[in-house]
Coordinates of C-alpha atoms and ligand atoms in Angstrom, one line a residue:
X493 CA 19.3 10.8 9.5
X494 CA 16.5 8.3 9.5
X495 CA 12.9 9.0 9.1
X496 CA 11.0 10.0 12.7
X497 CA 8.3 11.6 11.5
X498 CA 4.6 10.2 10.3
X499 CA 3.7 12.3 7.2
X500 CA 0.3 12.5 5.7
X501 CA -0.6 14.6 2.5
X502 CA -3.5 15.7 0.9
X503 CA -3.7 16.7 -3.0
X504 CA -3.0 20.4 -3.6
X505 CA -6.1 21.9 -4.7
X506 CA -6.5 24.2 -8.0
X507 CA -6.5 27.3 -6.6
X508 CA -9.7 28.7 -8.6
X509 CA -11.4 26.2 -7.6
X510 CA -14.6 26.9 -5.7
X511 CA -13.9 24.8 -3.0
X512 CA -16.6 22.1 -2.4
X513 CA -18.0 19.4 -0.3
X514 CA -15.5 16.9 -2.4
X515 CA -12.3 18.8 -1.2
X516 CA -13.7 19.2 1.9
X517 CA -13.5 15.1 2.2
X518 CA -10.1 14.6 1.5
X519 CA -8.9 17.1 3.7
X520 CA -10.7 16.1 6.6
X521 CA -10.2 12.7 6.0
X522 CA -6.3 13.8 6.2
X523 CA -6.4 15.8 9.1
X524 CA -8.4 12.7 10.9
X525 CA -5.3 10.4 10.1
X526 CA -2.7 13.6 11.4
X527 CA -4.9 13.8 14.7
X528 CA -4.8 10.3 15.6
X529 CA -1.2 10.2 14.3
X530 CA -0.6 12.4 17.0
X531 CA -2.9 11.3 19.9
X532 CA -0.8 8.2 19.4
X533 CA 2.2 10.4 20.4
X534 CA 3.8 10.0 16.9
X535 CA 5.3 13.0 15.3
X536 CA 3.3 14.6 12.4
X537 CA 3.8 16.5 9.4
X538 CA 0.4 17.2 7.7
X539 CA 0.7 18.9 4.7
X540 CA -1.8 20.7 1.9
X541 CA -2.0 23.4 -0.2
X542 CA -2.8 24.9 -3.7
X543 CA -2.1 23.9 -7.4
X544 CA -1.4 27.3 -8.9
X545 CA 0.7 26.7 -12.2
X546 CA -1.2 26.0 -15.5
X547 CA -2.9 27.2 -18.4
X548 CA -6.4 26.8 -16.9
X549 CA -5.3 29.8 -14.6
X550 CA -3.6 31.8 -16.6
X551 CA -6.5 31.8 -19.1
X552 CA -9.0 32.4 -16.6
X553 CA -6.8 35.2 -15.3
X554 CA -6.1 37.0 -18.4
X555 CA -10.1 36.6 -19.1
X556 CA -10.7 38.7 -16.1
X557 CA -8.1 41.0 -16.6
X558 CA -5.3 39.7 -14.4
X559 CA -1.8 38.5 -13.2
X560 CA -2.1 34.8 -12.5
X561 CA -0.8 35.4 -9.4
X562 CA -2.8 38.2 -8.5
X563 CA -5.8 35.5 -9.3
X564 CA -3.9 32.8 -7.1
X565 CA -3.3 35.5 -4.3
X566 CA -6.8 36.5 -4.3
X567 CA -8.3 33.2 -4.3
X568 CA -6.1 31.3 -2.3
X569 CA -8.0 32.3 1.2
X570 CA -10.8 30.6 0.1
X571 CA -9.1 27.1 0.6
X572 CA -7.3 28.8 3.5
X573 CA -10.4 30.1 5.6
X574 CA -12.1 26.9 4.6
X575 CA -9.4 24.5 6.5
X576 CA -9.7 26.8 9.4
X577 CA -13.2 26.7 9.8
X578 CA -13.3 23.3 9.2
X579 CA -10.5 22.2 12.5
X580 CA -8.2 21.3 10.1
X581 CA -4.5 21.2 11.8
X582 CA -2.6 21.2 9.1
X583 CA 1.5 22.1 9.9
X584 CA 2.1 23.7 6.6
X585 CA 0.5 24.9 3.5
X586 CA 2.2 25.1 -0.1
X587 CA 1.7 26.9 -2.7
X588 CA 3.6 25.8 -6.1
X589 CA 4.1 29.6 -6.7
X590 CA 6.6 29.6 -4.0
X591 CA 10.4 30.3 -4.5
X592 CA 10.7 27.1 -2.4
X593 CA 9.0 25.3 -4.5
X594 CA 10.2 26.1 -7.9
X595 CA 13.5 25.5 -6.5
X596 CA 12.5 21.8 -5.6
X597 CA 10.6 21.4 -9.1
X598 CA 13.9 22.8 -10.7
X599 CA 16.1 20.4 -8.7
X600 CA 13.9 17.1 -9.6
X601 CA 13.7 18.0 -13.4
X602 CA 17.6 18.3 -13.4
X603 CA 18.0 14.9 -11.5
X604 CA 15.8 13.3 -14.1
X605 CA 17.7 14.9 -17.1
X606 CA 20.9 14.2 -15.8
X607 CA 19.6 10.7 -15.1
X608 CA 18.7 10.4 -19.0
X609 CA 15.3 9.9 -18.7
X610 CA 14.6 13.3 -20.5
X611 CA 14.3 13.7 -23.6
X612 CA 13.5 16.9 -26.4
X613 CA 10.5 15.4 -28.8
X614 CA 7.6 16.2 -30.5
X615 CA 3.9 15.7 -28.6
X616 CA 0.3 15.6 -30.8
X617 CA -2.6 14.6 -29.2
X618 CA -5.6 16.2 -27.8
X619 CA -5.6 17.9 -24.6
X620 CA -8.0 18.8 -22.6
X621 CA -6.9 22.4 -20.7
X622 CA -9.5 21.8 -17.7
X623 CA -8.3 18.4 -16.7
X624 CA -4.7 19.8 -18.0
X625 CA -4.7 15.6 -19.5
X626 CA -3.4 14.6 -22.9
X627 CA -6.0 11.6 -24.6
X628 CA -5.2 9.5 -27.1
X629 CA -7.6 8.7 -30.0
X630 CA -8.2 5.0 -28.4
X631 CA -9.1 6.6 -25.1
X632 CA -11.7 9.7 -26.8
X633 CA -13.2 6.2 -28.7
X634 CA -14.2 8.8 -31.9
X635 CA -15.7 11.6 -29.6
X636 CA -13.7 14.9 -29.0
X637 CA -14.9 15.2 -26.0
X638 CA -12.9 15.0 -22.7
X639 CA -13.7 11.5 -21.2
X640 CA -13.2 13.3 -17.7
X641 CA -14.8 16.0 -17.7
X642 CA -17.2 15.9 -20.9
X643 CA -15.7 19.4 -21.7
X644 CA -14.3 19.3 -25.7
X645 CA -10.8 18.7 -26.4
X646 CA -8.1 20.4 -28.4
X647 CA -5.4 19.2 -31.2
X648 CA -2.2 20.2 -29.7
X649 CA 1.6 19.5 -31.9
X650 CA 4.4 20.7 -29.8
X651 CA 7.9 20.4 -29.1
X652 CA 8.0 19.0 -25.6
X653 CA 10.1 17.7 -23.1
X654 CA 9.5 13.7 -22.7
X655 CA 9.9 11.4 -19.6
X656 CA 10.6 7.8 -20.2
X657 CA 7.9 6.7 -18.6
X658 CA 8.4 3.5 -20.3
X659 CA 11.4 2.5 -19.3
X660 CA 9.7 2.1 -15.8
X661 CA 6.8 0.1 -16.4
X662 CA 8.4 -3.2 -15.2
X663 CA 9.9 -1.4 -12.1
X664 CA 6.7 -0.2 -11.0
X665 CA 5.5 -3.5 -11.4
X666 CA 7.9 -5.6 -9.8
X667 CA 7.5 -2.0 -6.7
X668 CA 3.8 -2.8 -6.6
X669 CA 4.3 -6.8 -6.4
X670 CA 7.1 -6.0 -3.6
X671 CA 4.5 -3.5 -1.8
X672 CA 1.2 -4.9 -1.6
X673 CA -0.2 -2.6 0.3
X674 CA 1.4 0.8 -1.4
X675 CA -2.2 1.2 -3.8
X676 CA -5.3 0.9 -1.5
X677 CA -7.7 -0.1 -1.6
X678 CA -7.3 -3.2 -3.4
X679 CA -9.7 -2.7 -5.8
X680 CA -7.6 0.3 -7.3
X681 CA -4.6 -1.5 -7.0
X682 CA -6.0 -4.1 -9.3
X683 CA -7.1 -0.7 -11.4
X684 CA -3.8 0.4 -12.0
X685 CA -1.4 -2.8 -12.0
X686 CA -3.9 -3.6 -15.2
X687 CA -3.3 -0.2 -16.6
X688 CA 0.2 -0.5 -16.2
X689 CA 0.5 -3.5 -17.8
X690 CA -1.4 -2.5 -20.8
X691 CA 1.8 -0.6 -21.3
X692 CA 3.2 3.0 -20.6
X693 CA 3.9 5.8 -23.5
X694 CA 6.5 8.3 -22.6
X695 CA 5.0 11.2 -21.0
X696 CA 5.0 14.6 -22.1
X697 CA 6.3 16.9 -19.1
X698 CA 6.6 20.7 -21.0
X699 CA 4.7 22.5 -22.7
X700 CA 5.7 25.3 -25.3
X701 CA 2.0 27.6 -25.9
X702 CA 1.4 29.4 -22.5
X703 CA 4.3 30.5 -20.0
X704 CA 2.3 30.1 -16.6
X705 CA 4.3 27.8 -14.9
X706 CA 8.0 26.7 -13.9
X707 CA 10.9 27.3 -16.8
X708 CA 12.6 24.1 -17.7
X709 CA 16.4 24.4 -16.7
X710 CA 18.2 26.0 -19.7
X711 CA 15.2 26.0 -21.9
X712 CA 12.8 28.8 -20.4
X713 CA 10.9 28.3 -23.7
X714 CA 9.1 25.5 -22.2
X715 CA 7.7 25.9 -19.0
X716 CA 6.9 22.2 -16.8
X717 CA 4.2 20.2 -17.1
X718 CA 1.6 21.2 -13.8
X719 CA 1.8 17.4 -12.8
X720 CA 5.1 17.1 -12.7
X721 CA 5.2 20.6 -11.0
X722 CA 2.6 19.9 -8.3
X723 CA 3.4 16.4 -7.6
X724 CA 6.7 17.6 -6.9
X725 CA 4.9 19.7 -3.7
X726 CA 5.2 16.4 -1.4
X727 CA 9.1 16.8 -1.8
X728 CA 9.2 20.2 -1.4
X729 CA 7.6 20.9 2.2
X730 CA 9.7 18.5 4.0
X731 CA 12.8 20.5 2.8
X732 CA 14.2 19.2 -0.9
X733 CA 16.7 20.1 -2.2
X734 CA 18.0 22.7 0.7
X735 CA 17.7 20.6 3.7
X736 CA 17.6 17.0 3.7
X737 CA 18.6 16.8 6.9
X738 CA 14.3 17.8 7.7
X739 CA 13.8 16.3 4.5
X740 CA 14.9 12.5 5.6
X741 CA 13.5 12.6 8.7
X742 CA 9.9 13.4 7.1
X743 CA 10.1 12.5 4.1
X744 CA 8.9 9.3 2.5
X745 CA 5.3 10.6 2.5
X746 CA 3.3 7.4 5.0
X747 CA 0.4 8.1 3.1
X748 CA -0.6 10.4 -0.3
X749 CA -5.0 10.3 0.4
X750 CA -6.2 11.4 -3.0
X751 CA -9.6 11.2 -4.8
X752 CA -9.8 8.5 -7.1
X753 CA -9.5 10.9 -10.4
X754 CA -5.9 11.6 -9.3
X755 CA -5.1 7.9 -8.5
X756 CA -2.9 7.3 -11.8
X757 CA -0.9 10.4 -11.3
X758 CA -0.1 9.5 -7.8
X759 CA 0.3 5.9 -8.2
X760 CA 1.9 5.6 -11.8
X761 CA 3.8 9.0 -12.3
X762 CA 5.0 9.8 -9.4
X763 CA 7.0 6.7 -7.9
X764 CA 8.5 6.7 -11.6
X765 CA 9.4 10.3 -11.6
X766 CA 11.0 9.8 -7.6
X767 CA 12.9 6.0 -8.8
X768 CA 14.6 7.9 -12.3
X769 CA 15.4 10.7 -9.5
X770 CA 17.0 8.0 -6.8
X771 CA 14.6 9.5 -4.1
X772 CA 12.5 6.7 -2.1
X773 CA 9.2 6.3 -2.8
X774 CA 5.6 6.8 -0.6
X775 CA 4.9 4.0 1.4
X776 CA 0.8 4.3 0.6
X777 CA -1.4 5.9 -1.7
X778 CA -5.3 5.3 -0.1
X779 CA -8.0 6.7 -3.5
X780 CA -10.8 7.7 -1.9
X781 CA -14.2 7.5 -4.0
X782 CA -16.5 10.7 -5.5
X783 CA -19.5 12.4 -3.8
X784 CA -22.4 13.2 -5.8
X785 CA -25.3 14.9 -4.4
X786 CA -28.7 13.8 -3.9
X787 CA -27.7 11.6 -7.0
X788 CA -25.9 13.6 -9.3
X789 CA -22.8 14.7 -10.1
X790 CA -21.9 18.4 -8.8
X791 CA -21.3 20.7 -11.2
X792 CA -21.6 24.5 -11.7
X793 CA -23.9 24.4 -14.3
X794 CA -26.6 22.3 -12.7
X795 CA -26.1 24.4 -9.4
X796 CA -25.9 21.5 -7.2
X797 CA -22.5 22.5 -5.5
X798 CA -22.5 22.1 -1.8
X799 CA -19.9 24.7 -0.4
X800 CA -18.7 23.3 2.7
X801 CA -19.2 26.7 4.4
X802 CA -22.9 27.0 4.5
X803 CA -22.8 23.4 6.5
X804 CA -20.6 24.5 9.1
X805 CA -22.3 27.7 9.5
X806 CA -26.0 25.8 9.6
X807 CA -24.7 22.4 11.5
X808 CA -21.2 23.4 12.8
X809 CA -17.7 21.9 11.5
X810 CA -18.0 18.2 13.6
X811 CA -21.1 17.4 12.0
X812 CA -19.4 17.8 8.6
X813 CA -16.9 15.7 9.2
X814 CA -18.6 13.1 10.7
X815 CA -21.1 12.5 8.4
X816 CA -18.1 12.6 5.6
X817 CA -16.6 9.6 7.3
X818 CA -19.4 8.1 8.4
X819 CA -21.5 8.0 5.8
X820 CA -19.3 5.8 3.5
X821 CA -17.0 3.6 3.6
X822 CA -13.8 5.1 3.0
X823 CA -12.8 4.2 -0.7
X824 CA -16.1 4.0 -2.1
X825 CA -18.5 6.6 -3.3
X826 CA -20.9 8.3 -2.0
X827 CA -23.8 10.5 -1.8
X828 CA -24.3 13.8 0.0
X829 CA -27.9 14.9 0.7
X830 CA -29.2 16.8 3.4
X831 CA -31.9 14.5 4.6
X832 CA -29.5 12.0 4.7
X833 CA -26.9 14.8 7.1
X834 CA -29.9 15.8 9.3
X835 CA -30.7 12.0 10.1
X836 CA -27.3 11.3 10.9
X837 CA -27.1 14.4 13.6
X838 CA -30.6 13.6 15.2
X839 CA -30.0 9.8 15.6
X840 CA -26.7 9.2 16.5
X841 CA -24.7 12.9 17.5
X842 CA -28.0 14.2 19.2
X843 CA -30.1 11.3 20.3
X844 CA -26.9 8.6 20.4
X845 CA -23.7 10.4 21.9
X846 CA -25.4 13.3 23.3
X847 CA -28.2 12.6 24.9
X848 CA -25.6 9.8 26.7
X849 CA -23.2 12.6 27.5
X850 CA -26.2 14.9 28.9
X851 CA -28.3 12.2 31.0
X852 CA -25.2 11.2 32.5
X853 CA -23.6 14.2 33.2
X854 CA -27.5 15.7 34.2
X855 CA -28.0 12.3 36.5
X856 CA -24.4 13.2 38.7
X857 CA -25.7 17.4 39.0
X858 CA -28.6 15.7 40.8
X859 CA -27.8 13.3 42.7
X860 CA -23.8 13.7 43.4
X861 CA -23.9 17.9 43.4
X862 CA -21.8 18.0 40.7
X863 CA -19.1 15.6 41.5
X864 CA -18.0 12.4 40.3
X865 CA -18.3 9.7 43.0
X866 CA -16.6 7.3 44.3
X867 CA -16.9 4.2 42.8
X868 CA -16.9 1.8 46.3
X869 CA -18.5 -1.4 45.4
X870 CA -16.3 -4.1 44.1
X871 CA -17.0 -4.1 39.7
X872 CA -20.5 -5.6 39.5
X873 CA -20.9 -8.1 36.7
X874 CA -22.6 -5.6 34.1
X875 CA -19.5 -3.0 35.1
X876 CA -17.3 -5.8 33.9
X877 CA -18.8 -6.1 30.7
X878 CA -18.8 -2.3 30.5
X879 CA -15.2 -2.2 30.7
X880 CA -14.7 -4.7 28.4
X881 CA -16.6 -3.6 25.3
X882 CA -14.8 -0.1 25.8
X883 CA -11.3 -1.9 26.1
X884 CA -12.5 -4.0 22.6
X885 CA -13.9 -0.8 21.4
X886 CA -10.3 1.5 21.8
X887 CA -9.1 -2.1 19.9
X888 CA -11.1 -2.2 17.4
X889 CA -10.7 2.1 16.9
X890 CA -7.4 1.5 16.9
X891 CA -7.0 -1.1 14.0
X892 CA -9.4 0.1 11.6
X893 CA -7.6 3.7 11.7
X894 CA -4.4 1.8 11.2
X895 CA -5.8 0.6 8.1
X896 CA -7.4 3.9 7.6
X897 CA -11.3 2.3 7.6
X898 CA -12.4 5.3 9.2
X899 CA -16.3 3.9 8.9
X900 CA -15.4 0.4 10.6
X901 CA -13.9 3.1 13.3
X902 CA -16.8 5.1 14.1
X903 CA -19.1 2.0 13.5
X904 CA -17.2 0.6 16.8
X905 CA -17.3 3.8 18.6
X906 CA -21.7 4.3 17.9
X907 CA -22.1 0.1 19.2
X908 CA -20.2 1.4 22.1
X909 CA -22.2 4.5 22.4
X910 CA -25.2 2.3 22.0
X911 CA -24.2 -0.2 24.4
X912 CA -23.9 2.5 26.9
X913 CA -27.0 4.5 26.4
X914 CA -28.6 0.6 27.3
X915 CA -26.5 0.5 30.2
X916 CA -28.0 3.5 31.4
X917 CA -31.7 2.6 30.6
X918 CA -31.0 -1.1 32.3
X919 CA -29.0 -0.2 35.6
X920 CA -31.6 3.0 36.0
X921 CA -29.8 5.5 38.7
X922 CA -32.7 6.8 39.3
X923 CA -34.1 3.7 40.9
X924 CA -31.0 3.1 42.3
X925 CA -31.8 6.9 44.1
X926 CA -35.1 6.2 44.8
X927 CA -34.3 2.8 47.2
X928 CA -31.2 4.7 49.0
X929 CA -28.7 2.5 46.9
X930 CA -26.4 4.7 47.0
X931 CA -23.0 2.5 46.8
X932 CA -25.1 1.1 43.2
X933 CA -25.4 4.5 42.3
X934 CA -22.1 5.4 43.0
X935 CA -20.4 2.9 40.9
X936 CA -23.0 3.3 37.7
X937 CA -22.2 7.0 37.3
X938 CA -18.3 6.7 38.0
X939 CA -19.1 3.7 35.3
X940 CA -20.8 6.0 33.0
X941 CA -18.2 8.8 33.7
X942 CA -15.0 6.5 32.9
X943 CA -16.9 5.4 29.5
X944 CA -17.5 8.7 28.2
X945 CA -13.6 9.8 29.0
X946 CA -12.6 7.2 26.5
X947 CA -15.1 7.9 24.0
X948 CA -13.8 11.7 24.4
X949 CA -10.1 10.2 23.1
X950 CA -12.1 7.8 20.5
X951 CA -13.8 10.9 18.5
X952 CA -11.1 13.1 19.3
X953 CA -9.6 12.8 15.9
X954 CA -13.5 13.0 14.0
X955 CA -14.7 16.2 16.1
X956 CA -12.3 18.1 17.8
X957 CA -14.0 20.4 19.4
X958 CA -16.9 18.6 20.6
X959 CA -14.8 16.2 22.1
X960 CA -12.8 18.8 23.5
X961 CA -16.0 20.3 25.2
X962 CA -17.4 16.6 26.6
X963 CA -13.6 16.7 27.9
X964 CA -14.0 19.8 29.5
X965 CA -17.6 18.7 31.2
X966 CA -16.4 15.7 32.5
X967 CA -13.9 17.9 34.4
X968 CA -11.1 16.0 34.0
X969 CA -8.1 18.5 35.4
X970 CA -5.3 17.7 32.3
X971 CA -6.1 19.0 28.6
X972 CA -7.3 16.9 26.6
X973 CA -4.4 17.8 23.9
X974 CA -1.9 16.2 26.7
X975 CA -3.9 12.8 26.1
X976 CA -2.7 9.8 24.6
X977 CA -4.7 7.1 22.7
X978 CA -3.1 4.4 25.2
X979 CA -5.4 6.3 27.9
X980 CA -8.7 4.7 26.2
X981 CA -6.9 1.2 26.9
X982 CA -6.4 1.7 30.3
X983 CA -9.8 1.5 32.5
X984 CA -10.0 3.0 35.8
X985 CA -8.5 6.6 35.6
X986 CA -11.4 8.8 35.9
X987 CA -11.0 10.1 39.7
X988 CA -13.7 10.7 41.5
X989 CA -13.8 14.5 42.6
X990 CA -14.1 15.3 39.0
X991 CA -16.2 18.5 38.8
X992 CA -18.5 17.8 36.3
X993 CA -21.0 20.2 34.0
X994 CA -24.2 18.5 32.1
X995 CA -24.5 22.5 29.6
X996 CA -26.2 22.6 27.2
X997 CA -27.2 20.0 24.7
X998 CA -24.3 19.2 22.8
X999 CA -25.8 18.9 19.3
X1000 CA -29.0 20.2 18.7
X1001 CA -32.1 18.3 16.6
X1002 CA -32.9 19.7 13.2
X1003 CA -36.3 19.3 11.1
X1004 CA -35.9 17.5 8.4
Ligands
MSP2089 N1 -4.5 20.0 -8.4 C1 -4.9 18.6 -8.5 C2 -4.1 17.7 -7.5 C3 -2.6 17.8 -7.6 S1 -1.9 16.8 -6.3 C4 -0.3 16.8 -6.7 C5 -6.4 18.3 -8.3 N2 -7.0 19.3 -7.6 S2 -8.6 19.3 -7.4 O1 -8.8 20.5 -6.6 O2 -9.3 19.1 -8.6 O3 -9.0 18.0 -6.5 C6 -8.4 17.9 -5.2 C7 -9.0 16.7 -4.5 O4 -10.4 16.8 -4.4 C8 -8.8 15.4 -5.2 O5 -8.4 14.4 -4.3 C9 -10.2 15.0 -5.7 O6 -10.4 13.7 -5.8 C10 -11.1 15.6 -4.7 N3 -12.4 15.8 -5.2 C11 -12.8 16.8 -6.1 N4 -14.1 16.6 -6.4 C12 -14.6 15.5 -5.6 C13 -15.8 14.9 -5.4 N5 -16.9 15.3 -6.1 N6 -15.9 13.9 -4.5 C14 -14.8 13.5 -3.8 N7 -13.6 14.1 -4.0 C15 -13.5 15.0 -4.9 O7 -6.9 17.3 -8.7

């Protein structure tokens, strides 16, 4: 069986986790990829889910009086209800407490034994239980606090389980020279090659003082590290061990998206734990950077968490993910305020792509009774240049998605938008009425028309459903779901006829 189908992941999120504008990101960014993915007419498997093994929950469970997995099955909505609100299409969801799963995390630990590169030892270091990371002494530099989270770290001797993760420090480097593109962006690949070669310890992957998690084969004292465990989830949907017939056609993962706090795990771990295992490795892994908010880091305790709900429910789920992906370049960090959100939706959803979408629509209600006209003059000069910033525009869409620069895409799509709105100001239909020019008028709106259609397929994969609704209002008779991407390089197939609806304004104006 060879691979058919494009798979994208996102992480699987701790499941007591509150979720927050930063999950939010990374799944959206995700489901943009899948939707494009699929608009291309690929097949797509688009996987998240929730991290649900690990001390952290099982002490905050017992704290409150609980199973873990009552905990996990009580909480696990919140990430579920979110991705629904939020248009996310994901085609499955895991949970690591799932027979399924513990049957995949079992099979992988017993390829890796068999394989040699386990091994029964002794582990002392401090740990930090929030992170669930060991540190050495060199990486605390003489503070006992955790360099990730600031939280304080424990002294932890243990018999453990250990992975050889140094026996693959020069395959991952001679995999990352072979794949130069496997760590994006470049920066991070720079980030971890230098980490690498600074050398790799052996990696502690059991843990003997709390039982929350998966048994290791034969030795249900020790229950599996949570990283090895939920790393392991990638493997798991696409069918390992019980079907690899699925599992080969999905499975290797195109693209892990992660935050850059997870990078190592994904870039370093993982590939070591799949080459001891003989399973083939992802082809990317893209770190995305960290939001902060209005300057500062989010945290509980300064009460600066954005949930993700209370911005769809005020601005509605598009304008979320638009201003994720627009706001930053994707890979960098950035910051989430809501001055910042509310500019964004007045000048270029409201004032930029909607009021385009309205005047236009609102121009052939007047003058064409609804319907799109014939376009019967021979393509006038400016026409020609219409059509040929849209057909650079799908181009340039089309590459920077590729490469997954979802900012350079919507950057394209807003010059187009922009274009267009000058269009419309310079070639003035309503002139064009007033002199009887009606075979002028004609061909501007049908112009106007056929540009918004491919806009419609451009933002398809950044807002859904408002895409799906300038669809509908251009009247073209076939779904917009039966589209392809190659439809916003082709010019020329809005038919006149179309019946078309101007509604109401697609995104309202806020106060700042
Ligand atoms: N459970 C692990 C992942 C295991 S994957 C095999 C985990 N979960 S998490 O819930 O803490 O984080 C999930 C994702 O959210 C990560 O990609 C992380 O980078 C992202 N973010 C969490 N906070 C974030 C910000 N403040 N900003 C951007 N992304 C952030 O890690």
């Amino acid at each position: 069986m060879e691979k058919k189908v494009f798979y994208v992941t996102t992480p699987i999120y701790y499941v007591n986790d509150v979720p927050h504008i930063g999950h939010a990101y990374t799944t959206v960014a995700a489901d943009v990829i899948a939707r494009f993915k699929r608009l291309k007419g690929e097949k797509v498997f688009f996987l998240t889910g929730t991290d649900e093994h690990g001390q952290k929950i099982e002490r905050t469970a017992r704290a409150s009086g609980e199973e873990p997995i009552e905990l996990a099955n009580r909480v696990v909505v919140r990430f579920k209800e979110l991705w629904k609100k939020l248009n996310i299409s994901n085609d499955d969801f895991i949970r690591t407490t799932e027979e399924r799963h513990i049957k995949s995390v079992t099979e992988l630990f017993r390829r890796v034994f068999e394989k040699g590169d386990i091994y029964l030892g002794e582990y002392e270091d401090w740990y930090c239980v929030f992170d669930e990371t060991f540190w050495t002494e060199t990486q605390l530099g003489g503070s006992r606090l955790c360099p990730d989270c600031g939280r304080p770290v424990e002294r932890l001797k243990e018999e453990s389980y250990f992975f050889r993760l140094s026996k693959y420090e020069k395959p991952l480097l001679e995999f990352y020279e072979d794949n130069p593109d496997f760590i994006q962006p470049p920066f991070r690949r720079n980030e971890v090659i230098s980490f690498v070669r600074g050398g790799l310890r052996d990696l502690s992957i059991s843990r003997t003082t709390f039982s929350w998690g998966i048994p290791v084969p034969n030795n249900p004292r020790h229950v599996i590290y949570v990283w090895f465990d939920a790393l392991t989830n990638y493997i798991t949907a696409p069918g390992f061990p019980d079907d690899m017939e699925r599992f080969s056609e999905i499975w290797p993962a195109d693209i892990h998206l992660v935050g850059k706090d997870i990078l190592r795990f994904h870039a370093i771990y993982w590939p070591a734990f799949l080459m001891s295992a003989g399973l083939p490795l992802p082809k990317k892994v893209f770190a995305h950077g960290w939001w902060t908010v209005e300057g500062e880091k989010m945290s509980k305790s300064k009460g600066n968490v954005v949930d993700p709900n209370d911005i769809v429910d005020e601005f509605g789920a598009d304008v979320l993910r638009y201003f994720l992906l627009r706001e930053v370049p994707f890979g960098l960090d950035g910051d989430f305020s809501r001055t910042a959100l509310i500019g964004r939706v007045n000048g270029e959803l409201a004032n930029g792509l909607g009021n385009l979408v309205s005047r236009s629509l609102g121009m052939i209600e007047r003058y064409m009774r609804g319907r799109v006209p014939e376009p019967t003059l021979s393509v006038g000069g400016y026409e020609q240049r219409v059509r040929e910033k849209a057909m650079e525009t799908a181009r340039q869409v089309e590459e920077a998605m590729e490469e997954v620069a979802f900012h350079r895409a919507l950057n394209a799509i807003w010059d187009f938008i922009g274009f267009m709105n000058k269009y419309v100001d310079e070639s003035a239909p309503w002139s064009l009425e007033k002199s009887g020019n009606r075979e002028r008028l004609g061909l501007v709106l049908w112009t106007l028309v056929e540009s918004i259609r491919i806009l419609a397929l451009l933002l398809y994969p950044f807002i859904p459903s408002s895409s799906r609704e300038i669809w509908r209002r251009i009247g073209s008779p076939e779904p917009l779901e039966s589209q392809l991407f190659s439809y916003a390089k082709e010019w020329g197939l809005t038919r006149p006829g179309w019946q078309v609806e101007k509604g109401r304004a697609l995104f309202p104006r806020y106060e700042r």
